[in-house]
Coordinates of C-alpha atoms in Angstrom, one line a residue:
Chain A
M1 CA 246.2 162.9 268.4
M2 CA 248.6 162.2 265.6
K3 CA 247.1 158.8 265.2
D4 CA 243.6 160.3 264.9
Q5 CA 244.9 162.7 262.2
I6 CA 246.5 159.9 260.2
S7 CA 243.3 158.0 260.5
A8 CA 241.4 161.0 259.2
L9 CA 243.8 161.4 256.4
I10 CA 243.3 157.8 255.3
D11 CA 239.6 158.1 255.6
G12 CA 239.7 161.1 253.3
E13 CA 238.4 163.5 256.0
L14 CA 241.6 165.5 256.2
P15 CA 242.8 167.0 252.9
V16 CA 246.2 165.8 251.9
E17 CA 247.1 169.5 251.1
S18 CA 246.7 170.5 254.8
A19 CA 248.7 167.6 256.3
D20 CA 252.2 169.0 256.0
H21 CA 252.9 168.4 259.6
L22 CA 251.9 164.8 259.3
F23 CA 254.3 164.1 256.5
I24 CA 257.2 165.6 258.3
A25 CA 256.3 163.8 261.5
L26 CA 255.9 160.5 259.6
K27 CA 259.4 160.8 258.2
A28 CA 261.0 161.7 261.6
K29 CA 259.2 159.6 264.2
N30 CA 259.2 155.9 264.3
E31 CA 256.1 155.8 266.5
T32 CA 254.0 157.7 264.1
S33 CA 255.3 155.9 261.1
E34 CA 254.3 152.7 262.9
S35 CA 250.7 153.9 263.2
W36 CA 250.8 154.8 259.5
A37 CA 252.2 151.4 258.6
T38 CA 249.5 149.7 260.6
Y39 CA 246.7 151.6 259.1
H40 CA 248.2 151.2 255.7
L41 CA 248.6 147.5 255.9
I42 CA 245.0 147.0 257.2
G43 CA 244.0 149.1 254.3
D44 CA 245.8 146.7 252.1
V45 CA 243.8 143.9 253.5
M46 CA 240.7 145.7 252.5
R47 CA 242.0 146.9 249.2
G48 CA 239.4 147.9 246.8
N49 CA 236.8 148.6 249.4
A50 CA 236.8 152.3 248.6
V51 CA 238.5 153.2 251.9
F52 CA 241.2 154.9 250.0
K53 CA 240.5 157.4 247.2
A54 CA 241.8 156.0 244.0
D55 CA 244.8 158.2 243.8
F56 CA 245.5 158.5 247.5
N57 CA 248.6 156.4 247.7
E58 CA 250.1 158.1 244.7
R59 CA 249.5 161.6 246.1
F60 CA 250.8 160.5 249.5
M61 CA 254.0 159.0 248.1
Q62 CA 254.6 162.2 246.0
R63 CA 254.2 164.3 249.0
L64 CA 256.4 162.1 251.1
D65 CA 259.1 162.2 248.4
Q66 CA 259.1 166.0 248.5
E67 CA 259.8 166.1 252.2
P68 CA 263.4 166.2 253.2
S69 CA 264.7 163.0 254.8
V70 CA 265.2 163.3 258.5
L71 CA 267.8 160.7 259.4
S72 CA 268.0 160.5 263.1
P73 CA 269.6 157.7 265.1
S74 CA 266.9 155.3 266.3
N75 CA 266.7 154.6 270.0
H76 CA 264.8 151.5 269.3
A77 CA 267.1 148.5 269.4
P78 CA 266.4 144.9 268.3
A79 CA 262.8 144.9 269.5
N80 CA 261.8 147.3 266.8
K81 CA 264.2 146.0 264.2
G82 CA 261.5 144.6 262.0
F83 CA 259.5 147.7 261.9
T84 CA 262.4 150.1 261.4
K85 CA 263.2 148.3 258.3
T86 CA 259.7 148.5 257.0
S87 CA 259.3 152.2 257.6
T88 CA 262.5 153.3 256.1
A89 CA 261.9 151.0 253.1
W90 CA 260.0 153.8 251.4
S91 CA 262.8 156.2 251.1
L92 CA 265.5 153.7 250.9
A93 CA 263.9 151.3 248.5
A94 CA 265.9 152.4 245.6
S95 CA 269.3 152.2 247.4
V96 CA 268.5 148.8 248.8
A97 CA 267.7 147.6 245.4
A98 CA 271.0 149.0 244.2
V99 CA 272.9 147.3 247.0
M100 CA 271.1 144.0 246.1
F101 CA 272.1 144.4 242.6
V102 CA 275.7 145.2 243.4
G103 CA 275.7 142.2 245.7
W104 CA 274.4 140.0 242.9
V105 CA 277.1 141.2 240.5
V106 CA 279.8 140.5 243.1
L107 CA 278.4 137.0 243.6
Q108 CA 278.4 136.4 239.9
Q109 CA 282.0 137.3 239.8
Q110 CA 282.9 135.0 242.7
V111 CA 281.4 132.1 241.0
H112 CA 284.4 130.9 239.1
N113 CA 287.1 130.9 241.8
H114 CA 285.9 128.7 244.6
V115 CA 284.5 125.1 244.8
D116 CA 287.1 124.2 247.2
V117 CA 284.7 122.9 249.8
A118 CA 283.7 119.3 249.8
P119 CA 280.0 118.7 249.0
A120 CA 277.7 117.7 251.9
E121 CA 274.7 115.3 251.7
I122 CA 271.6 117.4 251.6
A123 CA 270.4 117.7 255.2
Q124 CA 266.8 117.8 256.5
N125 CA 267.2 121.3 258.0
V126 CA 268.6 122.7 254.8
A127 CA 265.8 121.0 252.9
S128 CA 263.1 122.6 255.0
E129 CA 264.2 126.1 254.0
Y130 CA 263.7 125.2 250.4
L131 CA 260.5 123.4 251.2
L132 CA 259.0 126.5 252.7
A133 CA 260.1 128.7 249.9
H134 CA 258.6 126.2 247.5
Q135 CA 255.3 126.0 249.4
S136 CA 254.9 129.8 249.5
M137 CA 255.1 130.1 245.8
A138 CA 253.7 126.8 244.4
P139 CA 250.4 127.5 242.6
S140 CA 248.5 124.7 244.3
S141 CA 250.2 123.8 247.6
T142 CA 248.0 122.2 250.1
A143 CA 250.7 122.2 252.7
Y144 CA 250.7 126.0 252.6
Y145 CA 248.3 126.0 255.5
I146 CA 250.7 124.6 257.9
Q147 CA 253.7 126.8 257.0
P148 CA 255.4 128.1 260.1
A149 CA 254.7 131.7 260.8
S150 CA 258.3 132.5 261.3
Y151 CA 259.3 131.7 257.7
S152 CA 258.9 135.0 256.0
E153 CA 260.3 136.9 258.8
S154 CA 263.5 135.0 259.0
G155 CA 263.7 135.1 255.2
N156 CA 264.3 138.7 255.4
Chain Y
M1 CA 243.1 151.9 265.2
K2 CA 239.6 151.0 266.3
R3 CA 238.3 153.9 264.2
F4 CA 240.0 152.7 261.1
L5 CA 238.9 149.1 261.6
L6 CA 235.4 150.4 262.0
G7 CA 235.9 152.2 258.7
C8 CA 236.9 148.9 257.1
L9 CA 234.0 147.2 258.6
L10 CA 231.6 149.9 257.3
A11 CA 233.2 149.6 253.9
A12 CA 232.6 145.9 254.0
K13 CA 229.0 146.3 254.9
Y14 CA 228.7 148.9 252.2
L15 CA 230.0 146.3 249.8
A16 CA 227.6 143.7 251.2
I17 CA 224.7 145.9 250.6
T18 CA 225.5 147.4 247.2
Y19 CA 227.3 144.6 245.3
P20 CA 224.7 141.9 245.7
L21 CA 222.0 144.4 244.4
A22 CA 224.0 144.6 241.2
T23 CA 224.1 140.9 240.9
L24 CA 220.9 139.9 242.5
A25 CA 219.8 137.8 239.6
G26 CA 222.9 135.7 240.0
Q27 CA 222.3 135.3 243.7
E28 CA 219.0 133.6 243.4
T29 CA 220.6 130.3 242.7
P30 CA 223.8 130.2 244.7
V31 CA 224.6 126.6 243.9
L32 CA 225.9 125.4 240.6
P33 CA 223.8 122.9 238.6
N34 CA 223.6 119.4 240.0
T35 CA 226.5 117.3 238.7
N36 CA 224.6 114.1 238.9
A37 CA 223.3 114.4 235.4
T38 CA 226.9 114.8 234.1
Q39 CA 228.9 111.6 233.9
N40 CA 231.9 113.0 232.1
P41 CA 234.5 113.1 234.9
W42 CA 236.4 115.9 233.2
L43 CA 233.3 118.0 233.3
I44 CA 232.8 117.1 237.0
L45 CA 236.3 118.3 237.7
Q46 CA 235.7 121.5 235.7
K47 CA 232.7 122.1 237.8
A48 CA 234.6 121.5 241.0
S49 CA 237.2 124.1 239.9
Q50 CA 234.4 126.7 239.2
A51 CA 232.4 125.9 242.3
A52 CA 235.4 126.5 244.6
R53 CA 235.7 130.0 243.1
E54 CA 232.1 130.9 242.4
L55 CA 230.2 129.6 245.4
S56 CA 229.9 131.1 248.9
Y57 CA 230.7 128.6 251.6
E58 CA 232.1 128.1 255.0
G59 CA 233.5 125.0 256.6
I60 CA 236.3 123.3 258.4
F61 CA 238.7 121.0 256.7
V62 CA 241.6 118.9 258.0
Y63 CA 245.0 118.8 256.3
Q64 CA 247.1 115.7 256.9
S65 CA 250.6 114.9 255.7
G66 CA 252.5 112.2 257.4
A67 CA 252.4 112.8 261.1
S68 CA 251.3 116.4 260.9
G69 CA 247.8 117.7 260.6
R70 CA 245.9 120.9 261.0
S71 CA 242.2 121.9 261.1
V72 CA 241.5 124.9 259.0
Q73 CA 238.4 127.1 259.0
I74 CA 237.5 128.6 255.7
T75 CA 234.9 131.2 254.7
H76 CA 234.7 132.0 251.1
M77 CA 232.3 134.4 249.4
N78 CA 231.8 135.4 245.9
Y79 CA 229.6 138.4 244.9
G80 CA 230.2 138.2 241.3
Q81 CA 232.5 141.3 241.8
G82 CA 235.2 139.2 243.3
E83 CA 236.2 136.6 245.8
Y84 CA 236.7 137.1 249.5
A85 CA 238.1 134.5 251.7
R86 CA 239.2 134.2 255.3
I87 CA 241.2 131.1 256.4
V88 CA 242.0 130.5 260.0
V89 CA 244.4 127.7 261.1
L90 CA 242.7 126.2 264.2
D91 CA 245.5 124.0 265.5
G92 CA 249.0 124.8 266.7
M93 CA 250.5 128.2 265.7
P94 CA 247.7 130.6 264.9
R95 CA 247.6 131.7 261.4
E96 CA 245.0 133.8 259.6
V97 CA 244.8 134.5 255.9
L98 CA 242.6 137.1 254.3
S99 CA 242.3 137.3 250.6
Q100 CA 240.5 139.5 248.2
G101 CA 240.9 138.4 244.6
K102 CA 244.6 137.7 244.2
D103 CA 245.7 139.9 247.2
V104 CA 246.6 137.9 250.2
V105 CA 247.5 139.1 253.7
I106 CA 248.6 136.7 256.4
F107 CA 248.4 137.4 260.1
S108 CA 250.8 135.3 262.1
P109 CA 250.9 136.1 265.8
R110 CA 254.4 135.6 267.0
N111 CA 255.8 136.7 270.4
E112 CA 254.3 140.1 271.1
K113 CA 254.0 141.0 267.4
V114 CA 251.8 140.1 264.5
V115 CA 253.7 139.6 261.3
I116 CA 251.8 140.4 258.2
E117 CA 253.0 138.8 255.0
K118 CA 251.8 139.6 251.5
R119 CA 251.6 136.7 249.2
R120 CA 250.2 136.2 245.8
G121 CA 246.9 134.5 245.3
Q122 CA 247.1 130.7 245.0
N123 CA 245.1 127.7 244.1
L124 CA 244.4 126.7 247.7
F125 CA 242.0 124.0 248.7
P126 CA 239.2 123.6 247.7
A127 CA 240.3 125.6 244.7
L128 CA 243.1 123.1 243.9
L129 CA 242.0 122.3 240.3
P130 CA 243.1 124.6 237.5
S131 CA 240.4 126.5 235.6
N132 CA 241.6 125.0 232.4
M133 CA 241.3 121.2 232.4
D134 CA 243.3 120.9 229.2
L135 CA 246.4 121.5 231.3
I136 CA 246.0 118.2 233.2
K137 CA 244.3 116.1 230.5
T138 CA 247.6 115.5 228.8
S139 CA 249.3 114.2 231.9
Y140 CA 246.5 112.2 233.7
T141 CA 243.8 109.8 232.8
V142 CA 240.5 110.1 234.7
K143 CA 237.9 107.6 235.9
L144 CA 234.8 107.8 237.9
A145 CA 234.6 105.6 241.0
G146 CA 231.9 105.2 243.6
I147 CA 230.0 107.6 245.8
E148 CA 231.5 108.0 249.3
R149 CA 230.4 110.1 252.2
V150 CA 232.7 113.0 253.2
G151 CA 232.0 115.3 256.1
G152 CA 228.3 114.4 256.0
R153 CA 228.0 115.0 252.3
D154 CA 227.7 112.6 249.3
G155 CA 231.0 112.7 247.4
Q156 CA 231.6 111.5 243.9
L157 CA 235.0 109.9 243.8
I158 CA 237.1 110.6 240.8
I159 CA 240.6 109.1 240.3
L160 CA 243.3 110.9 238.4
E161 CA 246.0 108.4 237.2
P162 CA 249.3 109.8 236.0
R163 CA 250.2 108.9 232.5
D164 CA 253.9 108.5 233.3
Q165 CA 256.3 108.3 236.3
Y166 CA 256.7 112.1 236.6
R167 CA 253.7 112.8 238.8
Y168 CA 251.6 111.3 241.6
G169 CA 248.0 110.1 241.3
Y170 CA 245.1 111.8 243.0
K171 CA 241.8 110.7 244.5
L172 CA 239.3 113.6 244.4
W173 CA 235.8 113.7 245.9
T174 CA 233.4 116.3 244.7
D175 CA 230.1 117.2 246.4
R176 CA 227.3 115.6 244.4
E177 CA 225.0 118.5 245.0
Y178 CA 227.2 121.5 244.9
G179 CA 230.1 120.2 242.7
L180 CA 232.6 121.5 245.2
L181 CA 235.8 119.5 245.9
I182 CA 235.4 118.2 249.4
K183 CA 238.3 115.8 249.7
S184 CA 241.6 115.3 248.0
Q185 CA 244.2 112.6 248.4
T186 CA 247.7 112.4 246.9
L187 CA 248.9 108.9 246.1
N188 CA 252.6 107.9 245.7
E189 CA 254.0 105.5 243.2
R190 CA 252.8 102.6 245.4
H191 CA 249.3 104.0 245.4
E192 CA 249.6 104.8 249.1
P193 CA 248.0 108.1 250.3
T194 CA 250.8 110.5 251.4
E195 CA 248.7 113.7 251.8
Q196 CA 245.0 114.2 252.5
I197 CA 242.8 117.2 252.8
A198 CA 239.1 116.9 253.5
F199 CA 236.1 118.9 254.7
S200 CA 234.8 117.7 258.0
Q201 CA 232.1 120.3 257.9
L202 CA 230.7 122.3 255.0
T203 CA 227.9 124.8 254.6
L204 CA 226.9 126.8 251.6
L205 CA 226.2 130.5 252.4
N206 CA 223.2 132.3 251.2
S207 CA 224.1 135.4 253.2
Q208 CA 225.6 138.6 252.0
N209 CA 226.9 139.7 255.4
M210 CA 230.5 140.6 255.2
D211 CA 231.1 141.0 259.0
W212 CA 233.4 137.9 258.9
F213 CA 235.8 139.6 256.5
Q214 CA 238.1 141.3 259.0
P215 CA 241.3 140.2 260.7
N216 CA 241.2 139.2 264.3
I217 CA 243.4 142.0 265.5
D218 CA 244.6 142.7 269.0
H219 CA 244.6 146.4 269.3
D220 CA 247.3 146.4 271.9
K221 CA 249.8 144.6 269.8
K222 CA 252.4 146.0 267.4
Y223 CA 252.0 145.1 263.8
V224 CA 254.8 144.6 261.3
M225 CA 254.2 144.7 257.6
E226 CA 256.5 142.3 255.8
D227 CA 257.2 142.6 252.2
S228 CA 256.9 139.4 250.3
P229 CA 260.3 137.7 250.2
A230 CA 259.9 137.1 246.5
K231 CA 260.2 139.7 243.8
N232 CA 259.5 139.4 240.1
I233 CA 262.9 140.4 238.9
T234 CA 265.6 138.7 236.9
P235 CA 268.8 140.2 238.1
D236 CA 271.3 138.3 235.9
D237 CA 271.4 137.8 232.2
N238 CA 270.3 134.2 232.5
T239 CA 273.5 132.4 231.9
W240 CA 271.6 129.2 232.4
A241 CA 268.6 127.6 230.7
V242 CA 266.3 124.7 231.6
T243 CA 265.9 122.3 228.8
N244 CA 264.3 118.9 228.5
L245 CA 261.6 119.3 231.3
P246 CA 259.6 116.1 232.1
D247 CA 256.5 115.9 229.8
G248 CA 253.6 118.1 230.8
Y249 CA 255.5 120.5 233.0
R250 CA 255.9 124.1 232.0
K251 CA 257.3 127.1 233.8
V252 CA 254.6 129.1 235.5
D253 CA 256.7 131.6 237.5
Q254 CA 260.2 132.9 238.1
V255 CA 261.2 135.0 241.1
T256 CA 264.3 136.2 242.9
R257 CA 264.0 135.8 246.6
M258 CA 265.7 135.8 249.9
V259 CA 265.9 132.4 251.6
P260 CA 266.5 132.0 255.4
G261 CA 270.1 131.7 256.3
K262 CA 271.4 133.2 253.1
S263 CA 272.5 136.8 252.6
Y264 CA 272.2 136.7 248.8
P265 CA 269.2 136.3 246.5
V266 CA 268.2 133.0 245.1
T267 CA 266.5 132.4 241.8
Q268 CA 263.4 130.3 242.1
L269 CA 261.6 128.8 239.0
I270 CA 258.2 127.2 239.5
F271 CA 257.0 124.5 237.1
S272 CA 253.6 122.9 237.1
D273 CA 251.6 120.3 235.2
G274 CA 248.4 121.9 236.3
L275 CA 248.2 120.0 239.6
A276 CA 251.7 119.1 240.8
S277 CA 254.3 121.8 241.2
V278 CA 258.0 121.8 241.4
S279 CA 260.5 124.6 242.5
L280 CA 263.9 124.8 241.1
F281 CA 266.4 127.0 243.0
I282 CA 269.6 128.2 241.4
E283 CA 272.1 130.2 243.4
P284 CA 275.8 130.9 242.9
L285 CA 278.1 128.8 245.1
V286 CA 279.8 131.0 247.6
K287 CA 283.2 130.5 249.1
G288 CA 283.0 128.7 252.4
V289 CA 279.4 127.5 252.0
E290 CA 279.2 123.8 251.8
P291 CA 277.5 122.7 248.5
K292 CA 274.7 120.2 248.9
V293 CA 274.3 117.1 246.8
G294 CA 271.9 114.2 246.9
H295 CA 268.3 113.2 247.3
T296 CA 265.9 113.2 250.3
A297 CA 262.2 113.0 250.8
M298 CA 259.7 114.3 253.3
G299 CA 256.2 112.7 252.9
A300 CA 255.1 113.3 249.3
T301 CA 257.8 115.9 248.8
N302 CA 261.1 115.0 247.1
F303 CA 264.3 117.0 247.1
Y304 CA 267.3 116.7 244.8
A305 CA 270.4 118.8 245.0
N306 CA 273.5 119.0 242.9
T307 CA 276.1 121.5 241.7
N308 CA 276.6 122.6 238.2
N309 CA 279.0 125.2 236.8
G310 CA 279.7 126.9 240.1
H311 CA 276.0 127.0 241.1
Q312 CA 274.0 125.2 243.7
I313 CA 270.9 123.6 242.2
V314 CA 268.0 122.4 244.5
V315 CA 264.8 121.0 243.2
V316 CA 261.8 120.5 245.5
G317 CA 258.2 119.3 244.8
E318 CA 255.3 117.1 245.7
V319 CA 256.3 114.9 242.8
P320 CA 258.2 111.6 242.4
E321 CA 262.0 111.4 242.7
A322 CA 262.3 110.9 238.9
T323 CA 260.8 114.4 238.4
V324 CA 263.1 116.4 240.7
T325 CA 266.1 114.5 239.4
Q326 CA 265.3 115.2 235.8
I327 CA 264.6 118.9 236.4
A328 CA 267.9 119.3 238.2
G329 CA 269.6 117.6 235.3
A330 CA 267.8 119.8 232.8
V331 CA 269.7 123.0 233.9
T332 CA 272.4 123.8 231.3
F333 CA 274.8 126.7 231.4
K334 CA 275.8 128.8 228.5
K335 CA 279.6 129.0 228.4

C-alpha cells in the first residue's frame, strides 16, 4: 500500500501536496524508507528519462526537511546496517560532514607528535586497498572491470 | 517495484521512439567514415576515440592482467542526445554497470543484497583514448604497423612508443571499417605485454530499441544505495604541494575519500598524461599506525610509499617505477 503510494508519488500521479502521511512515514519507518531509497536509486539509474518531474527532488527534499525528525531506536541490527546509514544520511548529512571535518582537524593536530612507530615495508594487502581506490578514480582504468564488488562497501 | 521498473522501461521506450526521430538524419549512416583512406596514425586514433563514444555497438571483450582475466559484455548506444551503456562482467563475481552520460550506477550482488555504487563517468574500454590527441602527442610517438585480425574483424595496428621512461608503450588495434578500438595492449619497459583487453565479438547496432538499458534486478532482494566513497572537497588548507611532476603529467582530479581499514579521510590526487594515470594518496600519520615505505609492483601497476613531514605518501599507477617514485618525491610541505 505504502509502496504503491510512493511509486505513484515518484511517477507524478500523486501530488506532493497531498502526501503528508508519506513524508512522516518515510522519516519514521525504516521499511518504507527502504522502498523509497530503492525507487530513488533506480530513478538515478534512469536519470534524465523524464520519470521525475524536473523539480521533484527539490520539492521532496524541502518537504522532508520541514517534517520533524522522528528518532526512534532501530530494531534492525547488523543485517540492516548499510541501509540505516543510507536512509538517515538525508537528515544527518550536515552533522556527519561536521564530524568528518572535526575529525580531520584533530588528525591535523596529531600530526606533529608521533612518528614513534618503525616503518614497515609496503605489504601486498595494504597495496591492494590503494590499488582499488586508484582504479575507481583513474580516468582510463581498464582494470576497473574486475574490481571486487566489496570495495566500496568496506570503504565506508 | 515492478511498477516502477515498468515506468523506467516505458520511459526508455519513449526515448527510443522520440529521440531518434529528432536525429534521424544522423542515424542513416551509423558508422564513421572508413579509416582506410586516412594514413595519419594520430587521425586514426582520433577516430577511434570518437567512434567509441558516437557509435552504437554491442560485443564481448576479454580483459587480461597477469593471471586474472574477465569476459565483459558491453552494449553502448548513442542517440546524439547522449550515451547509454550497460556493462556486465560475465566471469566470477557478477557486476553490472549502467551509465548514462557521466552518471554511472554499479550493481554488485553480494550475499543477499545488491550494492549500488555511484561513480563518475570514466574512459573505459573501448573509449580509452582521450578526445584530445594533443594530450598524448607530447608524451608518445606513433607509428602504423600491420593489419591483424581481432575478434573476426580487420584491425589496424598502431604502436604508441613512450618518449621517456615515465610511461609504458601501447599497442592499439582499431577496426578498419568502423574505426573503433578493438584491442589494446600495455607494454612494460622490456616491451612485454602486461595487460590486454580485446573484443572477441563485436557488432554494430542499427537498432533504436532501449529494452536492454535496465538493470537485471531481483525483485526479492534488498537494495542498498552506496554513496561514492570519494567527495570533491578539500578539507585542509593544502599544507603540501606537488612540484616537479614527470613530463607530460598533469593533475586531473583531487578528492577526499574513505579507504578501507581507515577511519579518517585520505586525500587522493589523480595525474594523467592522457593515457596513463597515477594516484597520489596523502594522509596524516596516526599514532599507532605503522607507516609504509618502499616499492612493490603488481602486473603493470607500481606502488611507492614513503613518509614525509608526518604524512604517509602512497603513489599507485599503471606506470613504470620511475614515475611513482618521482611523484612521491615531488610532494613538498610548506613549513
